[in-house]
Amino acid sequence: MNIQWYPGHMAKTRRILAENIKLVDVVIELLDARIPISSKNPDFDDIFKNKPKIIVLNKSDLADEKISSSWSKWYNSKGYANIFIDSIKGKNINLLKNKMQDLMKDKIERDKLKGRISRPIRTMIVGIPNVGKSSLINKIAGRASAVTGDRPGVTRGKQWINVNDKIQLLDTPGILWPKFENPEVGINLAITGAIKDDVIDTVELASILFEKLARLYPKNLMERYKLTSIEGKTGFELLQIAGKNRGCIISGGEIDMLRIASIVLDELRGGKIGKITLEKPEDIINDTTE
């Protein structure tokens, strides 16, 4: 399954980011804690290479805590500031605010020595579609300051948000990149909802997800869909059994594969299958974070 999806407005967004980077002091790169590799836009490293950066991993409440701990250790070993958050419940938001101010401490002190009045720290939040940027801004700002939604591409233009007298945020639309070199990246993005379902084959995608879960989280898979055995079965075959067990039957007794595929993807994204992380630090072949 080879997924490529790059709407025209994303090329414009990339230009906006490049044009506005000189206006900001700190970049917050928002990743999906379930897929830290696939949710990282490789273009960002080039655009923001000279700016202090905090790697923020959202949706940590849906991720495998043990693997998240491994990721945190990996980022620390590379010297990357990193925080795992839940932008809906507000987990670690205050920690993030403190980290922003810590990164700019030296600059603030230099400005004071030069007699300059301290201005707010200007922060740009960047990330792929549907990773939770608007929800994060709302939590940081303490009010519904940005339009949010559960579908990719809700945030359209750039906007500054005044958090307080110390922090300003620049919100930007989610942006993917023109070509996924690794097919797994497109699959993982589609599974977690960063790519619209209406441009992909959801039955094939759900079948691939079942194969991943059979390998990574077999107990979760079997318990959620009442599978007595997964050994030797393809993802499509397991999806068929799950559809039968869930009563997804159409006329003639056939399995409604579209319906069960939609259910499975929705349940994965909603955390109903369990705390699932699809990528580990050891899955990195080349260090694409630097």
PDB file of N, CA, C and O in Angstrom, residues 167-217:
ATOM      1  N   ILE A 167       4.654  35.027  26.764  1.00  0.00           N
ATOM      2  CA  ILE A 167       4.647  34.095  25.638  1.00  0.00           C
ATOM      3  C   ILE A 167       3.635  34.512  24.577  1.00  0.00           C
ATOM      4  O   ILE A 167       2.492  34.822  24.885  1.00  0.00           O
ATOM      5  N   GLN A 168       4.074  34.502  23.318  1.00  0.00           N
ATOM      6  CA  GLN A 168       3.195  34.623  22.165  1.00  0.00           C
ATOM      7  C   GLN A 168       3.354  33.376  21.308  1.00  0.00           C
ATOM      8  O   GLN A 168       4.470  32.879  21.134  1.00  0.00           O
ATOM      9  N   LEU A 169       2.248  32.887  20.770  1.00  0.00           N
ATOM     10  CA  LEU A 169       2.284  31.688  19.934  1.00  0.00           C
ATOM     11  C   LEU A 169       1.878  32.026  18.510  1.00  0.00           C
ATOM     12  O   LEU A 169       0.940  32.779  18.282  1.00  0.00           O
ATOM     13  N   LEU A 170       2.593  31.447  17.553  1.00  0.00           N
ATOM     14  CA  LEU A 170       2.205  31.554  16.151  1.00  0.00           C
ATOM     15  C   LEU A 170       1.683  30.197  15.725  1.00  0.00           C
ATOM     16  O   LEU A 170       2.429  29.223  15.654  1.00  0.00           O
ATOM     17  N   ASP A 171       0.387  30.137  15.466  1.00  0.00           N
ATOM     18  CA  ASP A 171      -0.221  28.897  14.998  1.00  0.00           C
ATOM     19  C   ASP A 171      -0.093  28.841  13.478  1.00  0.00           C
ATOM     20  O   ASP A 171      -0.165  29.856  12.793  1.00  0.00           O
ATOM     21  N   THR A 172       0.113  27.648  12.939  1.00  0.00           N
ATOM     22  CA  THR A 172       0.233  27.461  11.496  1.00  0.00           C
ATOM     23  C   THR A 172      -0.545  26.217  11.092  1.00  0.00           C
ATOM     24  O   THR A 172      -0.753  25.316  11.903  1.00  0.00           O
ATOM     25  N   PRO A 173      -0.975  26.136   9.836  1.00  0.00           N
ATOM     26  CA  PRO A 173      -1.680  24.932   9.393  1.00  0.00           C
ATOM     27  C   PRO A 173      -0.763  23.705   9.430  1.00  0.00           C
ATOM     28  O   PRO A 173       0.456  23.821   9.333  1.00  0.00           O
ATOM     29  N   GLY A 174      -1.365  22.526   9.563  1.00  0.00           N
ATOM     30  CA  GLY A 174      -0.587  21.295   9.510  1.00  0.00           C
ATOM     31  C   GLY A 174      -0.006  21.103   8.124  1.00  0.00           C
ATOM     32  O   GLY A 174      -0.622  21.460   7.121  1.00  0.00           O
ATOM     33  N   ILE A 175       1.181  20.531   8.070  1.00  0.00           N
ATOM     34  CA  ILE A 175       1.833  20.383   6.772  1.00  0.00           C
ATOM     35  C   ILE A 175       2.511  19.015   6.668  1.00  0.00           C
ATOM     36  O   ILE A 175       3.260  18.601   7.549  1.00  0.00           O
ATOM     37  N   LEU A 176       2.202  18.323   5.576  1.00  0.00           N
ATOM     38  CA  LEU A 176       2.899  17.083   5.238  1.00  0.00           C
ATOM     39  C   LEU A 176       4.029  17.439   4.270  1.00  0.00           C
ATOM     40  O   LEU A 176       4.307  18.605   4.019  1.00  0.00           O
ATOM     41  N   TRP A 177       4.684  16.442   3.713  1.00  0.00           N
ATOM     42  CA  TRP A 177       5.761  16.704   2.777  1.00  0.00           C
ATOM     43  C   TRP A 177       5.458  15.981   1.466  1.00  0.00           C
ATOM     44  O   TRP A 177       4.658  15.038   1.426  1.00  0.00           O
ATOM     45  N   PRO A 178       6.069  16.436   0.348  1.00  0.00           N
ATOM     46  CA  PRO A 178       5.624  15.985  -0.976  1.00  0.00           C
ATOM     47  C   PRO A 178       5.696  14.491  -1.241  1.00  0.00           C
ATOM     48  O   PRO A 178       4.880  13.968  -1.972  1.00  0.00           O
ATOM     49  N   LYS A 179       6.654  13.776  -0.666  1.00  0.00           N
ATOM     50  CA  LYS A 179       6.792  12.350  -0.994  1.00  0.00           C
ATOM     51  C   LYS A 179       7.270  11.569   0.227  1.00  0.00           C
ATOM     52  O   LYS A 179       8.258  11.928   0.849  1.00  0.00           O
ATOM     53  N   PHE A 180       6.540  10.509   0.560  1.00  0.00           N
ATOM     54  CA  PHE A 180       6.958   9.619   1.643  1.00  0.00           C
ATOM     55  C   PHE A 180       7.926   8.588   1.070  1.00  0.00           C
ATOM     56  O   PHE A 180       7.532   7.704   0.304  1.00  0.00           O
ATOM     57  N   GLU A 181       9.201   8.704   1.431  1.00  0.00           N
ATOM     58  CA  GLU A 181      10.204   7.777   0.896  1.00  0.00           C
ATOM     59  C   GLU A 181       9.949   6.351   1.379  1.00  0.00           C
ATOM     60  O   GLU A 181      10.149   5.388   0.647  1.00  0.00           O
ATOM     61  N   ASN A 182       9.497   6.218   2.625  1.00  0.00           N
ATOM     62  CA  ASN A 182       9.210   4.909   3.203  1.00  0.00           C
ATOM     63  C   ASN A 182       7.696   4.699   3.203  1.00  0.00           C
ATOM     64  O   ASN A 182       6.971   5.477   3.814  1.00  0.00           O
ATOM     65  N   PRO A 183       7.193   3.660   2.531  1.00  0.00           N
ATOM     66  CA  PRO A 183       5.735   3.418   2.494  1.00  0.00           C
ATOM     67  C   PRO A 183       5.113   3.291   3.878  1.00  0.00           C
ATOM     68  O   PRO A 183       3.944   3.631   4.074  1.00  0.00           O
ATOM     69  N   GLU A 184       5.886   2.809   4.864  1.00  0.00           N
ATOM     70  CA  GLU A 184       5.372   2.646   6.224  1.00  0.00           C
ATOM     71  C   GLU A 184       4.946   3.979   6.826  1.00  0.00           C
ATOM     72  O   GLU A 184       4.036   4.032   7.649  1.00  0.00           O
ATOM     73  N   VAL A 185       5.611   5.049   6.422  1.00  0.00           N
ATOM     74  CA  VAL A 185       5.281   6.376   6.940  1.00  0.00           C
ATOM     75  C   VAL A 185       3.856   6.753   6.549  1.00  0.00           C
ATOM     76  O   VAL A 185       3.043   7.157   7.387  1.00  0.00           O
ATOM     77  N   GLY A 186       3.532   6.610   5.274  1.00  0.00           N
ATOM     78  CA  GLY A 186       2.195   6.925   4.803  1.00  0.00           C
ATOM     79  C   GLY A 186       1.137   6.058   5.470  1.00  0.00           C
ATOM     80  O   GLY A 186       0.053   6.541   5.832  1.00  0.00           O
ATOM     81  N   ILE A 187       1.457   4.780   5.661  1.00  0.00           N
ATOM     82  CA  ILE A 187       0.519   3.853   6.308  1.00  0.00           C
ATOM     83  C   ILE A 187       0.268   4.272   7.753  1.00  0.00           C
ATOM     84  O   ILE A 187      -0.879   4.335   8.209  1.00  0.00           O
ATOM     85  N   ASN A 188       1.324   4.569   8.485  1.00  0.00           N
ATOM     86  CA  ASN A 188       1.173   4.961   9.890  1.00  0.00           C
ATOM     87  C   ASN A 188       0.416   6.276  10.039  1.00  0.00           C
ATOM     88  O   ASN A 188      -0.388   6.444  10.959  1.00  0.00           O
ATOM     89  N   LEU A 189       0.674   7.214   9.137  1.00  0.00           N
ATOM     90  CA  LEU A 189      -0.048   8.486   9.165  1.00  0.00           C
ATOM     91  C   LEU A 189      -1.537   8.270   8.888  1.00  0.00           C
ATOM     92  O   LEU A 189      -2.394   8.880   9.522  1.00  0.00           O
ATOM     93  N   ALA A 190      -1.833   7.380   7.955  1.00  0.00           N
ATOM     94  CA  ALA A 190      -3.225   7.090   7.630  1.00  0.00           C
ATOM     95  C   ALA A 190      -3.921   6.372   8.782  1.00  0.00           C
ATOM     96  O   ALA A 190      -5.066   6.680   9.127  1.00  0.00           O
ATOM     97  N   ILE A 191      -3.236   5.423   9.394  1.00  0.00           N
ATOM     98  CA  ILE A 191      -3.813   4.671  10.513  1.00  0.00           C
ATOM     99  C   ILE A 191      -4.217   5.603  11.645  1.00  0.00           C
ATOM    100  O   ILE A 191      -5.290   5.465  12.239  1.00  0.00           O
ATOM    101  N   THR A 192      -3.372   6.587  11.958  1.00  0.00           N
ATOM    102  CA  THR A 192      -3.626   7.471  13.094  1.00  0.00           C
ATOM    103  C   THR A 192      -4.486   8.681  12.742  1.00  0.00           C
ATOM    104  O   THR A 192      -4.822   9.474  13.616  1.00  0.00           O
ATOM    105  N   GLY A 193      -4.840   8.834  11.451  1.00  0.00           N
ATOM    106  CA  GLY A 193      -5.786   9.871  11.070  1.00  0.00           C
ATOM    107  C   GLY A 193      -5.197  11.159  10.536  1.00  0.00           C
ATOM    108  O   GLY A 193      -5.917  12.145  10.374  1.00  0.00           O
ATOM    109  N   ALA A 194      -3.893  11.181  10.235  1.00  0.00           N
ATOM    110  CA  ALA A 194      -3.277  12.396   9.699  1.00  0.00           C
ATOM    111  C   ALA A 194      -3.587  12.582   8.214  1.00  0.00           C
ATOM    112  O   ALA A 194      -3.411  13.668   7.670  1.00  0.00           O
ATOM    113  N   ILE A 195      -4.042  11.509   7.569  1.00  0.00           N
ATOM    114  CA  ILE A 195      -4.429  11.554   6.161  1.00  0.00           C
ATOM    115  C   ILE A 195      -5.910  11.201   6.075  1.00  0.00           C
ATOM    116  O   ILE A 195      -6.379  10.270   6.735  1.00  0.00           O
ATOM    117  N   LYS A 196      -6.642  11.943   5.285  1.00  0.00           N
ATOM    118  CA  LYS A 196      -8.090  11.751   5.203  1.00  0.00           C
ATOM    119  C   LYS A 196      -8.453  10.342   4.734  1.00  0.00           C
ATOM    120  O   LYS A 196      -7.866   9.821   3.783  1.00  0.00           O
ATOM    121  N   ASP A 197      -9.448   9.757   5.385  1.00  0.00           N
ATOM    122  CA  ASP A 197      -9.882   8.402   5.045  1.00  0.00           C
ATOM    123  C   ASP A 197     -10.448   8.313   3.636  1.00  0.00           C
ATOM    124  O   ASP A 197     -10.408   7.240   3.016  1.00  0.00           O
ATOM    125  N   ASP A 198     -10.976   9.423   3.124  1.00  0.00           N
ATOM    126  CA  ASP A 198     -11.627   9.349   1.812  1.00  0.00           C
ATOM    127  C   ASP A 198     -10.641   9.280   0.646  1.00  0.00           C
ATOM    128  O   ASP A 198     -11.055   9.176  -0.516  1.00  0.00           O
ATOM    129  N   VAL A 199      -9.336   9.334   0.925  1.00  0.00           N
ATOM    130  CA  VAL A 199      -8.356   9.202  -0.157  1.00  0.00           C
ATOM    131  C   VAL A 199      -7.596   7.878  -0.068  1.00  0.00           C
ATOM    132  O   VAL A 199      -6.636   7.663  -0.807  1.00  0.00           O
ATOM    133  N   ILE A 200      -8.031   6.980   0.816  1.00  0.00           N
ATOM    134  CA  ILE A 200      -7.331   5.705   0.992  1.00  0.00           C
ATOM    135  C   ILE A 200      -8.325   4.549   0.986  1.00  0.00           C
ATOM    136  O   ILE A 200      -9.534   4.730   1.125  1.00  0.00           O
ATOM    137  N   ASP A 201      -7.808   3.344   0.804  1.00  0.00           N
ATOM    138  CA  ASP A 201      -8.590   2.114   0.878  1.00  0.00           C
ATOM    139  C   ASP A 201      -8.627   1.690   2.345  1.00  0.00           C
ATOM    140  O   ASP A 201      -7.657   1.131   2.863  1.00  0.00           O
ATOM    141  N   THR A 202      -9.727   1.975   3.019  1.00  0.00           N
ATOM    142  CA  THR A 202      -9.793   1.728   4.462  1.00  0.00           C
ATOM    143  C   THR A 202      -9.758   0.248   4.807  1.00  0.00           C
ATOM    144  O   THR A 202      -9.265  -0.131   5.870  1.00  0.00           O
ATOM    145  N   VAL A 203     -10.277  -0.606   3.929  1.00  0.00           N
ATOM    146  CA  VAL A 203     -10.245  -2.047   4.206  1.00  0.00           C
ATOM    147  C   VAL A 203      -8.805  -2.551   4.183  1.00  0.00           C
ATOM    148  O   VAL A 203      -8.372  -3.294   5.077  1.00  0.00           O
ATOM    149  N   GLU A 204      -8.062  -2.136   3.183  1.00  0.00           N
ATOM    150  CA  GLU A 204      -6.654  -2.537   3.118  1.00  0.00           C
ATOM    151  C   GLU A 204      -5.876  -1.963   4.297  1.00  0.00           C
ATOM    152  O   GLU A 204      -5.029  -2.638   4.893  1.00  0.00           O
ATOM    153  N   LEU A 205      -6.184  -0.715   4.650  1.00  0.00           N
ATOM    154  CA  LEU A 205      -5.491  -0.073   5.761  1.00  0.00           C
ATOM    155  C   LEU A 205      -5.771  -0.796   7.080  1.00  0.00           C
ATOM    156  O   LEU A 205      -4.857  -1.046   7.866  1.00  0.00           O
ATOM    157  N   ALA A 206      -7.033  -1.120   7.328  1.00  0.00           N
ATOM    158  CA  ALA A 206      -7.393  -1.833   8.557  1.00  0.00           C
ATOM    159  C   ALA A 206      -6.772  -3.224   8.589  1.00  0.00           C
ATOM    160  O   ALA A 206      -6.385  -3.721   9.658  1.00  0.00           O
ATOM    161  N   SER A 207      -6.653  -3.859   7.427  1.00  0.00           N
ATOM    162  CA  SER A 207      -6.003  -5.178   7.348  1.00  0.00           C
ATOM    163  C   SER A 207      -4.531  -5.072   7.726  1.00  0.00           C
ATOM    164  O   SER A 207      -4.000  -5.909   8.474  1.00  0.00           O
ATOM    165  N   ILE A 208      -3.882  -4.029   7.233  1.00  0.00           N
ATOM    166  CA  ILE A 208      -2.473  -3.801   7.586  1.00  0.00           C
ATOM    167  C   ILE A 208      -2.336  -3.513   9.072  1.00  0.00           C
ATOM    168  O   ILE A 208      -1.416  -4.001   9.734  1.00  0.00           O
ATOM    169  N   LEU A 209      -3.256  -2.711   9.604  1.00  0.00           N
ATOM    170  CA  LEU A 209      -3.246  -2.425  11.041  1.00  0.00           C
ATOM    171  C   LEU A 209      -3.367  -3.716  11.841  1.00  0.00           C
ATOM    172  O   LEU A 209      -2.648  -3.902  12.831  1.00  0.00           O
ATOM    173  N   PHE A 210      -4.252  -4.607  11.444  1.00  0.00           N
ATOM    174  CA  PHE A 210      -4.414  -5.879  12.155  1.00  0.00           C
ATOM    175  C   PHE A 210      -3.119  -6.693  12.128  1.00  0.00           C
ATOM    176  O   PHE A 210      -2.765  -7.349  13.107  1.00  0.00           O
ATOM    177  N   GLU A 211      -2.408  -6.663  11.004  1.00  0.00           N
ATOM    178  CA  GLU A 211      -1.130  -7.379  10.919  1.00  0.00           C
ATOM    179  C   GLU A 211      -0.108  -6.777  11.881  1.00  0.00           C
ATOM    180  O   GLU A 211       0.658  -7.504  12.529  1.00  0.00           O
ATOM    181  N   LYS A 212      -0.113  -5.453  11.977  1.00  0.00           N
ATOM    182  CA  LYS A 212       0.793  -4.786  12.919  1.00  0.00           C
ATOM    183  C   LYS A 212       0.439  -5.147  14.360  1.00  0.00           C
ATOM    184  O   LYS A 212       1.318  -5.451  15.175  1.00  0.00           O
ATOM    185  N   LEU A 213      -0.856  -5.104  14.674  1.00  0.00           N
ATOM    186  CA  LEU A 213      -1.289  -5.407  16.038  1.00  0.00           C
ATOM    187  C   LEU A 213      -1.039  -6.879  16.389  1.00  0.00           C
ATOM    188  O   LEU A 213      -0.708  -7.193  17.537  1.00  0.00           O
ATOM    189  N   ALA A 214      -1.202  -7.760  15.418  1.00  0.00           N
ATOM    190  CA  ALA A 214      -0.940  -9.184  15.657  1.00  0.00           C
ATOM    191  C   ALA A 214       0.519  -9.413  16.028  1.00  0.00           C
ATOM    192  O   ALA A 214       0.845 -10.312  16.814  1.00  0.00           O
ATOM    193  N   ARG A 215       1.395  -8.550  15.499  1.00  0.00           N
ATOM    194  CA  ARG A 215       2.831  -8.665  15.790  1.00  0.00           C
ATOM    195  C   ARG A 215       3.224  -7.920  17.064  1.00  0.00           C
ATOM    196  O   ARG A 215       4.015  -8.428  17.862  1.00  0.00           O
ATOM    197  N   LEU A 216       2.649  -6.736  17.265  1.00  0.00           N
ATOM    198  CA  LEU A 216       3.076  -5.874  18.368  1.00  0.00           C
ATOM    199  C   LEU A 216       2.215  -6.011  19.626  1.00  0.00           C
ATOM    200  O   LEU A 216       2.733  -5.932  20.743  1.00  0.00           O
ATOM    201  N   TYR A 217       0.908  -6.172  19.436  1.00  0.00           N
ATOM    202  CA  TYR A 217      -0.028  -6.218  20.571  1.00  0.00           C
ATOM    203  C   TYR A 217      -1.068  -7.329  20.370  1.00  0.00           C
ATOM    204  O   TYR A 217      -2.267  -7.061  20.278  1.00  0.00           O
TER     205      TYR A 217
END
